[in-house]
CSV table of C-alpha atoms (C1' of nucleotides) in Angstrom, one decimal:
chain,number,residue,atom,x,y,z
A,1122,MET,CA,0.0,0.0,0.0
A,1123,LYS,CA,2.1,2.8,-1.3
A,1124,LEU,CA,1.0,6.0,0.3
A,1125,GLU,CA,0.6,7.7,-3.1
A,1126,LYS,CA,2.4,10.9,-2.3
A,1127,VAL,CA,1.9,11.6,-6.0
A,1128,THR,CA,4.7,14.1,-5.8
A,1129,SER,CA,2.6,17.2,-6.1
A,1130,GLU,CA,5.7,19.1,-7.3
A,1131,LYS,CA,4.0,22.3,-6.4
A,1132,GLY,CA,4.6,24.9,-3.7
A,1133,ARG,CA,8.4,25.1,-3.6
A,1134,ARG,CA,8.7,26.7,-7.0
A,1135,TYR,CA,9.3,30.4,-7.6
A,1136,HIS,CA,6.3,31.9,-9.0
A,1137,ASP,CA,8.1,34.2,-11.4
A,1138,ALA,CA,8.1,34.7,-15.1
A,1139,CYS,CA,11.8,35.5,-15.1
A,1140,GLY,CA,13.6,33.0,-17.2
A,1141,ALA,CA,16.4,32.5,-14.7
A,1142,ALA,CA,13.8,31.8,-12.0
A,1143,HIS,CA,12.2,29.2,-14.1
A,1144,GLY,CA,15.6,27.7,-14.8
A,1145,LEU,CA,15.9,27.3,-11.0
A,1146,ASP,CA,12.5,25.6,-11.0
A,1147,LEU,CA,14.0,23.1,-13.4
A,1148,VAL,CA,17.5,22.5,-12.0
A,1149,GLY,CA,17.5,24.5,-8.8
A,1150,ASP,CA,17.0,21.6,-6.4
A,1151,ARG,CA,20.1,20.3,-4.7
A,1152,TRP,CA,22.2,18.0,-6.9
A,1153,ALA,CA,20.0,18.6,-10.0
A,1154,LEU,CA,22.4,20.7,-11.9
A,1155,LEU,CA,25.3,18.4,-11.1
A,1156,VAL,CA,23.3,15.4,-12.4
A,1157,MET,CA,22.9,17.3,-15.7
A,1158,ARG,CA,26.7,18.0,-15.7
A,1159,GLU,CA,27.5,14.3,-15.4
A,1160,LEU,CA,25.2,13.6,-18.4
A,1161,MET,CA,26.8,16.2,-20.7
A,1162,LEU,CA,29.2,13.7,-22.2
A,1163,GLY,CA,26.8,10.9,-22.8
A,1164,PRO,CA,24.5,8.5,-20.9
A,1165,ARG,CA,25.4,7.2,-17.5
A,1166,ARG,CA,24.3,4.5,-15.2
A,1167,PHE,CA,22.7,5.1,-11.8
A,1168,GLY,CA,25.7,3.7,-9.9
A,1169,ASP,CA,28.2,5.7,-12.0
A,1170,LEU,CA,26.3,8.9,-11.2
A,1171,ARG,CA,26.2,8.1,-7.6
A,1172,ARG,CA,30.0,7.5,-7.6
A,1173,ASP,CA,30.9,10.7,-9.4
A,1174,LEU,CA,28.4,12.9,-7.5
A,1175,CYS,CA,30.5,12.4,-4.4
A,1176,GLY,CA,28.1,12.4,-1.4
A,1177,VAL,CA,24.7,12.1,-3.0
A,1178,SER,CA,22.5,9.6,-1.4
A,1179,ALA,CA,20.6,7.0,-3.5
A,1180,ASN,CA,17.1,8.3,-2.6
A,1181,VAL,CA,17.9,11.9,-3.5
A,1182,LEU,CA,19.5,10.8,-6.8
A,1183,THR,CA,16.4,8.8,-7.6
A,1184,GLN,CA,14.2,11.8,-6.9
A,1185,ARG,CA,16.3,14.1,-9.0
A,1186,LEU,CA,16.3,11.8,-12.0
A,1187,GLU,CA,12.6,11.4,-11.7
A,1188,GLY,CA,12.1,15.2,-11.6
A,1189,LEU,CA,14.5,15.8,-14.4
A,1190,GLU,CA,12.7,13.2,-16.5
A,1191,ALA,CA,9.4,14.7,-15.7
A,1192,SER,CA,10.7,18.1,-16.9
A,1193,GLY,CA,11.9,16.6,-20.2
A,1194,LEU,CA,15.6,17.1,-19.5
A,1195,VAL,CA,16.5,13.5,-19.0
A,1196,HIS,CA,15.4,10.3,-20.6
A,1197,LYS,CA,15.6,6.8,-19.1
A,1198,ARG,CA,16.8,4.3,-21.7
A,1199,LYS,CA,17.8,0.6,-21.8
A,1200,LEU,CA,20.8,-0.2,-23.9
A,1201,ALA,CA,20.4,-2.8,-26.5
A,1202,PRO,CA,21.4,-6.4,-25.7
A,1203,PRO,CA,23.7,-7.9,-24.7
A,1204,ALA,CA,24.4,-4.8,-22.5
A,1205,SER,CA,20.8,-4.5,-21.5
A,1206,VAL,CA,21.6,-2.0,-18.8
A,1207,GLN,CA,19.5,0.9,-17.9
A,1208,VAL,CA,21.1,4.3,-18.4
A,1209,TYR,CA,20.0,7.9,-18.0
A,1210,GLU,CA,20.6,10.2,-20.9
A,1211,ALA,CA,20.1,14.0,-21.4
A,1212,THR,CA,17.5,14.9,-24.0
A,1213,GLU,CA,18.5,17.2,-26.9
A,1214,TRP,CA,17.1,20.2,-25.0
A,1215,GLY,CA,18.8,19.0,-21.8
A,1216,LEU,CA,22.2,19.0,-23.5
A,1217,GLU,CA,21.7,22.7,-24.4
A,1218,ILE,CA,22.2,23.6,-20.7
A,1219,GLU,CA,26.0,23.2,-21.3
A,1220,PRO,CA,26.7,26.9,-21.6
A,1221,VAL,CA,25.4,27.4,-18.1
A,1222,PHE,CA,28.3,25.3,-16.8
A,1223,MET,CA,30.7,27.4,-18.8
A,1224,VAL,CA,29.5,30.8,-17.6
A,1225,LEU,CA,28.8,29.7,-14.0
A,1226,GLY,CA,32.1,27.9,-13.8
A,1227,ARG,CA,34.1,30.7,-15.2
A,1228,TRP,CA,32.5,33.2,-12.8
A,1229,ALA,CA,32.8,31.0,-9.7
A,1230,ALA,CA,36.5,30.2,-10.5
A,1231,ARG,CA,37.2,33.8,-9.5
A,1232,SER,CA,35.9,33.1,-6.0
A,1233,PRO,CA,38.5,33.4,-3.3
A,1234,GLY,CA,36.8,30.3,-1.8
A,1235,HIS,CA,37.3,28.1,-4.8
A,1236,ASP,CA,39.5,25.1,-4.0
A,1237,PRO,CA,40.8,23.5,-7.1
A,1238,THR,CA,42.4,20.6,-5.2
A,1239,LEU,CA,39.0,19.1,-4.2
A,1240,PRO,CA,37.8,15.9,-5.9
A,1241,LEU,CA,36.8,16.3,-9.5
A,1242,SER,CA,34.9,14.0,-11.8
A,1243,ALA,CA,36.1,13.0,-15.3
A,1244,VAL,CA,33.2,14.9,-16.9
A,1245,SER,CA,33.9,18.0,-14.8
A,1246,LEU,CA,37.5,17.9,-16.0
A,1247,MET,CA,36.5,17.8,-19.6
A,1248,LEU,CA,33.9,20.6,-19.2
A,1249,SER,CA,36.6,22.7,-17.4
A,1250,PHE,CA,38.8,22.2,-20.5
A,1251,LYS,CA,36.0,23.6,-22.7
A,1252,THR,CA,35.4,26.4,-20.2
A,1253,MET,CA,39.0,27.6,-19.7
A,1254,PHE,CA,40.4,26.9,-23.1
A,1255,ASP,CA,41.9,30.1,-24.6
A,1256,PRO,CA,42.0,30.1,-28.4
A,1257,GLY,CA,44.4,32.9,-28.4
A,1258,LEU,CA,46.9,30.8,-26.5
A,1259,ALA,CA,46.3,27.8,-28.6
A,1260,GLY,CA,46.8,29.6,-31.9
A,1261,GLY,CA,46.8,27.2,-34.7
A,1262,GLY,CA,47.8,24.3,-32.5
A,1263,ARG,CA,46.4,20.9,-33.5
A,1264,MET,CA,46.5,17.8,-31.3
A,1265,THR,CA,44.6,14.9,-30.0
A,1266,LEU,CA,44.9,13.6,-26.4
A,1267,GLY,CA,43.6,10.6,-24.7
A,1268,PHE,CA,42.8,10.6,-21.0
A,1269,ALA,CA,42.5,7.4,-18.9
A,1270,LEU,CA,40.9,8.6,-15.7
A,1271,GLY,CA,40.0,5.6,-13.6
A,1272,GLU,CA,37.4,3.7,-15.5
A,1273,ASP,CA,36.7,6.7,-17.8
A,1274,ARG,CA,38.2,7.1,-21.2
A,1275,MET,CA,38.1,10.6,-22.7
A,1276,VAL,CA,39.4,12.1,-25.9
A,1277,VAL,CA,40.2,15.8,-26.4
A,1278,ARG,CA,40.9,17.4,-29.7
A,1279,VAL,CA,42.3,20.8,-30.3
A,1280,ALA,CA,42.0,22.1,-33.9
A,1281,ASP,CA,41.2,25.4,-35.6
A,1282,GLY,CA,41.2,27.3,-32.4
A,1283,ARG,CA,38.5,25.0,-30.9
A,1284,LEU,CA,38.5,22.4,-28.3
A,1285,GLU,CA,36.2,19.4,-28.3
A,1286,ALA,CA,35.9,16.6,-25.8
A,1287,TRP,CA,34.0,13.3,-25.8
A,1288,ARG,CA,33.9,10.0,-24.1
A,1289,GLY,CA,35.7,7.3,-26.1
A,1290,GLU,CA,38.8,5.1,-26.4
A,1291,ALA,CA,42.0,6.8,-27.4
A,1292,GLU,CA,42.7,6.3,-31.1
A,1293,ASP,CA,45.2,8.3,-33.2
A,1294,THR,CA,46.1,10.3,-30.2
A,1295,ASP,CA,49.4,12.1,-29.8
A,1296,VAL,CA,49.6,11.3,-26.2
A,1297,VAL,CA,47.7,9.4,-23.6
A,1298,VAL,CA,47.4,10.8,-20.0
A,1299,THR,CA,46.8,8.3,-17.2
A,1300,ALA,CA,46.0,9.9,-13.9
A,1301,THR,CA,43.1,11.0,-11.7
A,1302,PRO,CA,41.2,14.1,-12.6
A,1303,PRO,CA,42.6,16.2,-9.7
A,1304,LEU,CA,46.1,15.4,-10.8
A,1305,VAL,CA,45.4,16.5,-14.4
A,1306,ALA,CA,43.9,19.7,-13.0
A,1307,ALA,CA,47.0,20.3,-11.0
A,1308,ALA,CA,49.1,20.0,-14.1
A,1309,VAL,CA,46.9,22.1,-16.4
A,1310,TYR,CA,45.6,24.8,-14.0
A,1311,GLY,CA,48.2,24.7,-11.2
A,1312,LYS,CA,51.0,24.5,-13.7
A,1313,VAL,CA,52.6,21.9,-11.5
A,1314,PRO,CA,55.7,20.3,-13.1
A,1315,LEU,CA,54.9,16.9,-14.4
A,1316,ARG,CA,57.8,15.4,-12.5
A,1317,ALA,CA,56.2,16.5,-9.3
A,1318,LEU,CA,53.0,14.7,-10.0
A,1319,VAL,CA,53.3,11.2,-8.8
A,1320,GLY,CA,50.5,9.1,-10.2
A,1321,LEU,CA,50.4,10.9,-13.5
A,1322,ALA,CA,51.8,9.0,-16.5
A,1323,LEU,CA,52.2,10.0,-20.1
A,1324,GLU,CA,52.4,7.6,-23.0
A,1325,GLY,CA,53.4,9.0,-26.3
A,1326,ASP,CA,54.6,12.5,-27.1
A,1327,ALA,CA,55.0,14.2,-23.7
A,1328,ALA,CA,55.8,17.5,-25.4
A,1329,VAL,CA,52.3,17.6,-26.8
A,1330,PHE,CA,50.8,17.6,-23.3
A,1331,GLU,CA,53.2,20.3,-22.2
A,1332,ARG,CA,52.0,22.5,-25.0
A,1333,PHE,CA,48.4,21.6,-24.1
A,1334,VAL,CA,48.9,22.8,-20.6
A,1335,GLY,CA,49.8,26.2,-22.0
A,1336,PHE,CA,46.4,26.6,-23.7
A,1337,PHE,CA,44.6,27.3,-20.4
A,1338,HIS,CA,44.7,30.0,-17.8
A,1339,LEU,CA,42.5,30.6,-14.8
A,1340,PRO,CA,40.8,34.0,-14.4
A,1341,PRO,CA,42.2,36.3,-11.7
A,1342,LYS,CA,40.8,36.0,-8.3
A,1343,ALA,CA,38.2,38.6,-7.3
A,1344,GLU,CA,38.9,41.3,-4.8
A,1345,VAL,CA,37.3,40.7,-1.5
A,1346,THR,CA,38.3,44.1,-0.1
A,1347,SER,CA,34.8,45.4,0.4
B,754,MET,CA,22.9,34.3,25.6
B,755,LYS,CA,23.3,33.7,22.0
B,756,LEU,CA,23.6,30.0,21.3
B,757,GLU,CA,26.6,30.7,19.1
B,758,LYS,CA,25.4,28.7,16.1
B,759,VAL,CA,28.4,30.5,14.5
B,760,THR,CA,27.0,29.5,11.1
B,761,SER,CA,29.5,26.8,10.5
B,762,GLU,CA,28.6,27.1,6.8
B,763,LYS,CA,29.9,23.6,6.3
B,764,GLY,CA,28.2,20.3,5.6
B,765,ARG,CA,25.7,21.4,3.0
B,766,ARG,CA,28.3,22.4,0.4
B,767,TYR,CA,29.3,20.2,-2.5
B,768,HIS,CA,32.8,19.0,-2.0
B,769,ASP,CA,33.8,19.4,-5.6
B,770,ALA,CA,36.5,21.3,-7.5
B,771,CYS,CA,34.2,21.8,-10.4
B,772,GLY,CA,33.6,25.5,-11.0
B,773,ALA,CA,29.9,25.1,-11.5
B,774,ALA,CA,29.6,23.2,-8.2
B,775,HIS,CA,31.4,26.0,-6.4
B,776,GLY,CA,29.1,28.4,-8.0
B,777,LEU,CA,26.2,26.5,-6.4
B,778,ASP,CA,28.0,26.7,-3.1
B,779,LEU,CA,27.9,30.5,-3.6
B,780,VAL,CA,24.4,31.1,-5.0
B,781,GLY,CA,22.8,27.6,-4.9
B,782,ASP,CA,20.7,28.2,-1.8
B,783,ARG,CA,17.1,29.0,-2.3
B,784,TRP,CA,16.5,32.6,-3.3
B,785,ALA,CA,20.2,33.4,-3.4
B,786,LEU,CA,20.5,33.7,-7.2
B,787,LEU,CA,17.3,35.8,-7.3
B,788,VAL,CA,18.6,38.1,-4.7
B,789,MET,CA,21.6,38.7,-6.9
B,790,ARG,CA,19.3,39.3,-9.8
B,791,GLU,CA,17.5,42.1,-8.0
B,792,LEU,CA,20.9,43.8,-7.3
B,793,MET,CA,22.1,43.7,-10.9
B,794,LEU,CA,20.8,47.2,-11.6
B,795,GLY,CA,22.0,48.9,-8.5
B,796,PRO,CA,21.6,48.8,-4.7
B,797,ARG,CA,18.2,47.9,-3.1
B,798,ARG,CA,16.7,48.2,0.3
B,799,PHE,CA,15.7,45.2,2.4
B,800,GLY,CA,12.0,45.9,2.0
B,801,ASP,CA,12.3,46.4,-1.8
B,802,LEU,CA,14.0,43.1,-2.2
B,803,ARG,CA,11.3,41.4,-0.1
B,804,ARG,CA,8.6,43.0,-2.2
B,805,ASP,CA,10.1,42.0,-5.6
B,806,LEU,CA,11.1,38.6,-4.5
B,807,CYS,CA,7.5,37.5,-4.2
B,808,GLY,CA,7.2,35.0,-1.5
B,809,VAL,CA,10.5,35.2,0.3
B,810,SER,CA,10.2,35.4,4.1
B,811,ALA,CA,12.2,38.0,6.1
B,812,ASN,CA,14.4,35.6,7.9
B,813,VAL,CA,15.4,33.7,4.8
B,814,LEU,CA,16.2,37.0,3.1
B,815,THR,CA,18.3,38.0,6.0
B,816,GLN,CA,20.2,34.7,5.9
B,817,ARG,CA,20.8,35.0,2.2
B,818,LEU,CA,22.1,38.5,2.4
B,819,GLU,CA,24.4,37.5,5.3
B,820,GLY,CA,25.7,34.6,3.3
B,821,LEU,CA,26.2,36.5,0.1
B,822,GLU,CA,28.0,39.2,2.1
B,823,ALA,CA,30.3,36.6,3.7
B,824,SER,CA,31.1,35.3,0.3
B,825,GLY,CA,32.0,38.7,-1.0
B,826,LEU,CA,29.2,39.0,-3.5
B,827,VAL,CA,27.2,41.7,-1.6
B,828,HIS,CA,28.1,44.7,0.4
B,829,LYS,CA,26.0,46.4,3.0
B,830,ARG,CA,26.1,50.1,2.8
B,831,LYS,CA,24.4,53.1,4.3
B,832,LEU,CA,23.5,55.9,2.0
B,833,ALA,CA,24.8,59.4,2.8
B,834,PRO,CA,22.5,61.7,4.7
B,835,PRO,CA,19.8,62.9,4.4
B,836,ALA,CA,18.8,59.5,3.0
B,837,SER,CA,20.7,57.5,5.7
B,838,VAL,CA,19.0,54.3,4.7
B,839,GLN,CA,20.8,51.0,4.6
B,840,VAL,CA,21.0,49.3,1.2
B,841,TYR,CA,22.5,46.1,-0.1
B,842,GLU,CA,24.7,46.4,-3.1
B,843,ALA,CA,26.4,43.8,-5.3
B,844,THR,CA,30.2,44.0,-5.3
B,845,GLU,CA,32.2,44.4,-8.5
B,846,TRP,CA,32.7,40.6,-8.7
B,847,GLY,CA,29.1,40.0,-7.7
B,848,LEU,CA,27.9,42.1,-10.7
B,849,GLU,CA,29.9,39.8,-13.0
B,850,ILE,CA,27.4,37.0,-12.4
B,851,GLU,CA,25.1,38.8,-14.9
B,852,PRO,CA,25.9,36.4,-17.8
B,853,VAL,CA,24.6,33.6,-15.8
B,854,PHE,CA,21.1,35.1,-15.9
B,855,MET,CA,21.4,35.5,-19.7
B,856,VAL,CA,22.5,32.0,-20.4
B,857,LEU,CA,20.2,30.3,-17.8
B,858,GLY,CA,17.2,32.5,-18.8
B,859,ARG,CA,17.6,31.9,-22.5
B,860,TRP,CA,17.9,28.2,-21.9
B,861,ALA,CA,14.9,28.0,-19.6
B,862,ALA,CA,12.8,30.1,-21.9
B,863,ARG,CA,12.7,27.1,-24.2
B,864,SER,CA,11.0,25.0,-21.4
B,865,PRO,CA,7.4,23.9,-22.2
B,866,GLY,CA,6.7,24.7,-18.6
B,867,HIS,CA,7.7,28.3,-18.8
B,868,ASP,CA,4.8,30.6,-18.1
B,869,PRO,CA,5.6,34.2,-19.2
B,870,THR,CA,2.4,35.6,-17.7
B,871,LEU,CA,3.5,35.1,-14.1
B,872,PRO,CA,4.6,38.1,-12.0
B,873,LEU,CA,7.8,39.8,-13.1
B,874,SER,CA,10.0,42.3,-11.3
B,875,ALA,CA,11.2,45.5,-13.0
B,876,VAL,CA,14.8,44.3,-12.8
B,877,SER,CA,13.8,40.9,-14.4
B,878,LEU,CA,12.2,42.8,-17.2
B,879,MET,CA,15.3,44.8,-17.9
B,880,LEU,CA,17.5,41.7,-17.8
B,881,SER,CA,15.1,39.9,-20.1
B,882,PHE,CA,15.6,42.7,-22.6
B,883,LYS,CA,19.3,42.3,-22.4
B,884,THR,CA,18.9,38.5,-22.8
B,885,MET,CA,16.5,38.4,-25.7
B,886,PHE,CA,17.6,41.4,-27.6
B,887,ASP,CA,18.6,40.5,-31.2
B,888,PRO,CA,21.1,42.9,-32.8
B,889,GLY,CA,20.2,41.4,-36.2
B,890,LEU,CA,16.6,42.6,-35.8
B,891,ALA,CA,17.6,45.9,-34.4
B,892,GLY,CA,20.0,46.7,-37.2
B,893,GLY,CA,21.2,50.3,-36.8
B,894,GLY,CA,18.2,51.3,-34.8
B,895,ARG,CA,18.8,53.9,-32.2
B,896,MET,CA,16.4,54.9,-29.5
B,897,THR,CA,15.9,55.7,-25.8
B,898,LEU,CA,12.9,54.5,-23.8
B,899,GLY,CA,11.8,55.3,-20.3
B,900,PHE,CA,9.8,52.8,-18.3
B,901,ALA,CA,7.7,53.7,-15.3
B,902,LEU,CA,7.0,50.4,-13.6
B,903,GLY,CA,5.2,51.1,-10.3
B,904,GLU,CA,7.8,52.8,-8.2
B,905,ASP,CA,10.7,51.8,-10.4
B,906,ARG,CA,12.0,54.1,-13.1
B,907,MET,CA,14.2,52.5,-15.8
B,908,VAL,CA,15.9,53.7,-19.0
B,909,VAL,CA,16.7,51.5,-22.0
B,910,ARG,CA,18.9,52.6,-24.8
B,911,VAL,CA,19.4,50.8,-28.1
B,912,ALA,CA,22.4,52.0,-30.1
B,913,ASP,CA,25.1,50.5,-32.3
B,914,GLY,CA,23.4,47.1,-32.2
B,915,ARG,CA,23.6,47.0,-28.4
B,916,LEU,CA,21.0,47.4,-25.7
B,917,GLU,CA,21.7,48.9,-22.3
B,918,ALA,CA,19.4,49.3,-19.3
B,919,TRP,CA,19.8,51.1,-16.1
B,920,ARG,CA,17.8,52.5,-13.2
B,921,GLY,CA,17.1,56.2,-13.6
B,922,GLU,CA,14.6,58.9,-14.5
B,923,ALA,CA,13.5,59.3,-18.1
B,924,GLU,CA,15.4,62.1,-19.8
B,925,ASP,CA,15.7,62.7,-23.5
B,926,THR,CA,13.6,59.6,-24.1
B,927,ASP,CA,11.7,59.0,-27.3
B,928,VAL,CA,8.9,57.4,-25.5
B,929,VAL,CA,7.9,56.6,-21.9
B,930,VAL,CA,6.0,53.4,-21.1
B,931,THR,CA,3.9,53.3,-18.0
B,932,ALA,CA,2.7,49.9,-17.1
B,933,THR,CA,3.4,46.8,-15.0
B,934,PRO,CA,6.3,44.5,-16.0
B,935,PRO,CA,4.0,41.7,-17.0
B,936,LEU,CA,2.1,44.0,-19.3
B,937,VAL,CA,5.3,45.2,-21.0
B,938,ALA,CA,6.3,41.5,-21.4
B,939,ALA,CA,3.0,40.7,-23.1
B,940,ALA,CA,3.6,43.5,-25.5
B,941,VAL,CA,7.3,42.7,-26.2
B,942,TYR,CA,7.3,38.9,-26.1
B,943,GLY,CA,3.7,38.1,-26.6
B,944,LYS,CA,3.4,40.6,-29.5
B,945,VAL,CA,0.0,41.5,-28.0
B,946,PRO,CA,-1.4,44.6,-29.8
B,947,LEU,CA,-1.0,47.7,-27.6
B,948,ARG,CA,-4.7,48.5,-27.9
B,949,ALA,CA,-5.4,45.2,-26.2
B,950,LEU,CA,-3.3,46.0,-23.2
B,951,VAL,CA,-5.4,48.0,-20.8
B,952,GLY,CA,-3.1,49.5,-18.2
B,953,LEU,CA,-0.2,50.2,-20.6
B,954,ALA,CA,0.2,53.8,-21.5
B,955,LEU,CA,2.6,55.4,-23.9
B,956,GLU,CA,3.8,59.0,-23.8
B,957,GLY,CA,5.8,60.3,-26.7
B,958,ASP,CA,6.5,58.6,-30.0
B,959,ALA,CA,4.5,55.4,-29.9
B,960,ALA,CA,6.0,54.2,-33.1
B,961,VAL,CA,9.4,54.0,-31.4
B,962,PHE,CA,8.0,51.4,-28.9
B,963,GLU,CA,6.4,49.5,-31.8
B,964,ARG,CA,9.8,49.2,-33.4
B,965,PHE,CA,11.4,48.3,-30.1
B,966,VAL,CA,9.0,45.4,-29.8
B,967,GLY,CA,10.3,44.0,-33.1
B,968,PHE,CA,13.9,43.8,-31.7
B,969,PHE,CA,13.1,40.7,-29.6
B,970,HIS,CA,12.1,37.1,-30.3
B,971,LEU,CA,11.7,34.2,-27.9
B,972,PRO,CA,13.6,31.0,-28.7
B,973,PRO,CA,11.5,28.1,-30.0
B,974,LYS,CA,10.0,25.7,-27.4
B,975,ALA,CA,11.9,22.5,-26.9
B,976,GLU,CA,10.6,19.1,-28.0
B,977,VAL,CA,9.3,17.0,-25.2
B,978,THR,CA,8.6,14.0,-27.3
B,979,SER,CA,11.1,11.8,-25.6
C,236,DC,C1',8.6,51.0,9.8
C,237,DG,C1',12.9,48.7,8.5
C,238,DG,C1',16.1,45.2,9.9
C,239,DC,C1',16.8,41.1,12.3
C,240,DA,C1',16.3,37.5,16.0
C,241,DT,C1',13.4,33.7,17.8
C,242,DC,C1',10.2,29.9,17.8
C,243,DC,C1',7.7,26.3,15.4
C,244,DG,C1',5.6,23.1,11.7
C,245,DG,C1',6.4,20.8,7.4
C,246,DG,C1',9.2,18.9,4.3
C,247,DA,C1',13.5,18.2,1.8
C,248,DA,C1',18.2,16.3,2.2
C,249,DG,C1',21.5,12.9,4.3
C,250,DA,C1',22.7,8.3,6.0
C,251,DT,C1',21.8,3.6,6.6
C,252,DA,C1',19.7,-0.7,5.9
C,253,DC,C1',17.1,-3.6,3.1
C,254,DT,C1',15.1,-5.9,-1.2
C,255,DG,C1',14.6,-7.9,-6.1
D,565,DC,C1',23.4,-3.1,-9.4
D,566,DA,C1',19.4,-0.3,-9.0
D,567,DG,C1',16.9,1.3,-6.5
D,568,DT,C1',13.3,1.4,-2.0
D,569,DA,C1',12.2,2.1,3.0
D,570,DT,C1',13.1,4.3,7.2
D,571,DC,C1',14.9,7.4,10.3
D,572,DT,C1',17.3,11.6,11.5
D,573,DT,C1',18.8,16.2,10.6
D,574,DC,C1',18.3,20.5,9.1
D,575,DC,C1',16.5,24.0,5.8
D,576,DC,C1',12.6,26.6,4.4
D,577,DG,C1',8.5,29.3,5.2
D,578,DG,C1',5.3,31.7,8.3
D,579,DA,C1',4.4,34.1,12.6
D,580,DT,C1',5.7,36.8,16.3
D,581,DG,C1',8.3,40.1,18.7
D,582,DC,C1',12.4,43.2,19.8
D,583,DC,C1',14.8,47.4,18.9
D,584,DG,C1',16.5,51.6,16.7
DNA sequence: CGGCATCCGGGAAGATACTG
DNA sequence: CAGTATCTTCCCGGATGCCG
């Protein structure tokens, strides 16, 4: 006898025609935006989401996925056999939220309270590349890098002053980086010398990764004098 | 005997190096982002914030302002005599959050659940202009409009394919619009004929406002077929 | 009256255990 | 592995009251 709470989904929404307010109605609940983040590079399984969203509990994750699906941002799908596993996938419209991560991330990176040494998911690392990539620094540089981050395999391509990232096995890559996401972040954003990063391994042309590191720069910290 | 809750400010934050996650640490609490929205066009008083943030309770607003001030996004200031009233003002870095409203608002406007007839604050209306303005439609158009929205006085200038908005009395304006924000939104975004909008009054060159309305277009609604 | 603290009820989030 | 059930904690919202 389920108590049929029926999830009224009313009452805690802003009653505001402002687009940003409605955006918060859609992804303003705790964890909701970060769930979308993890889906930006392709479908994920429930357990993978739970692992990468460090700290989220199973019931909350279930609620968020239900809510996001009800809003048309996420689609529950079952992969074809023999995989036959259930995955959650962002809808076409859901994927269009990506610029929010860029703008919000770039702004928040100026916060004095931002600690870049905290844990980081593989998807977050890829999105940070797309956010902090500076075409002016890259010039006409052209390269393909593979990243082996725990179980995750990512490919990053820089070409024509643009950076693209997707989930996939490394093929035709100039260099393959094996490490944890925070270690890669330390190298790219902290400009920590590679020899100082135990646990980060390069296979292939190490000089390509050295150049890659130079394509990024963090925005200056904001003044907190007030 | 204060119980010294000391606002540990710990525990409910995401423990994530991702910039977007830290952005949520800063403005992810309920109402926080909308408080920043209301400060985008200049300092506001506590009571004004409470009136425009329809539904926020006084204690929550106090908590948010305290938190935003502790984060360096908001500054509490007392206006010079004879005003001598206390106002809350976004810091320089706090103002830089504005692009978040543009991107989030443009994305959320595609939601099938977005209801543009809901209440709207004067600041929200101005930000929506900056968000939905299409330079291609404006061409070389050049105009200055005044808006009298209840107690609020706003000025909007279109020039050189750019739109600017600020709080101020109408001077040297081509036309002055007196109405409520939702009525103006109905005219601009709903393309409702002016004669159908009782309560909206134009003073000056009405044709200028007619042209102004043509400078905006809402993005198409997203497919919810999935 | 504006700004802010206190108290309380309801509900969302967090943690853990349990089930198919 | 993918959730569900249950309990606890704490945030949110509303009301009240203090104080300059």
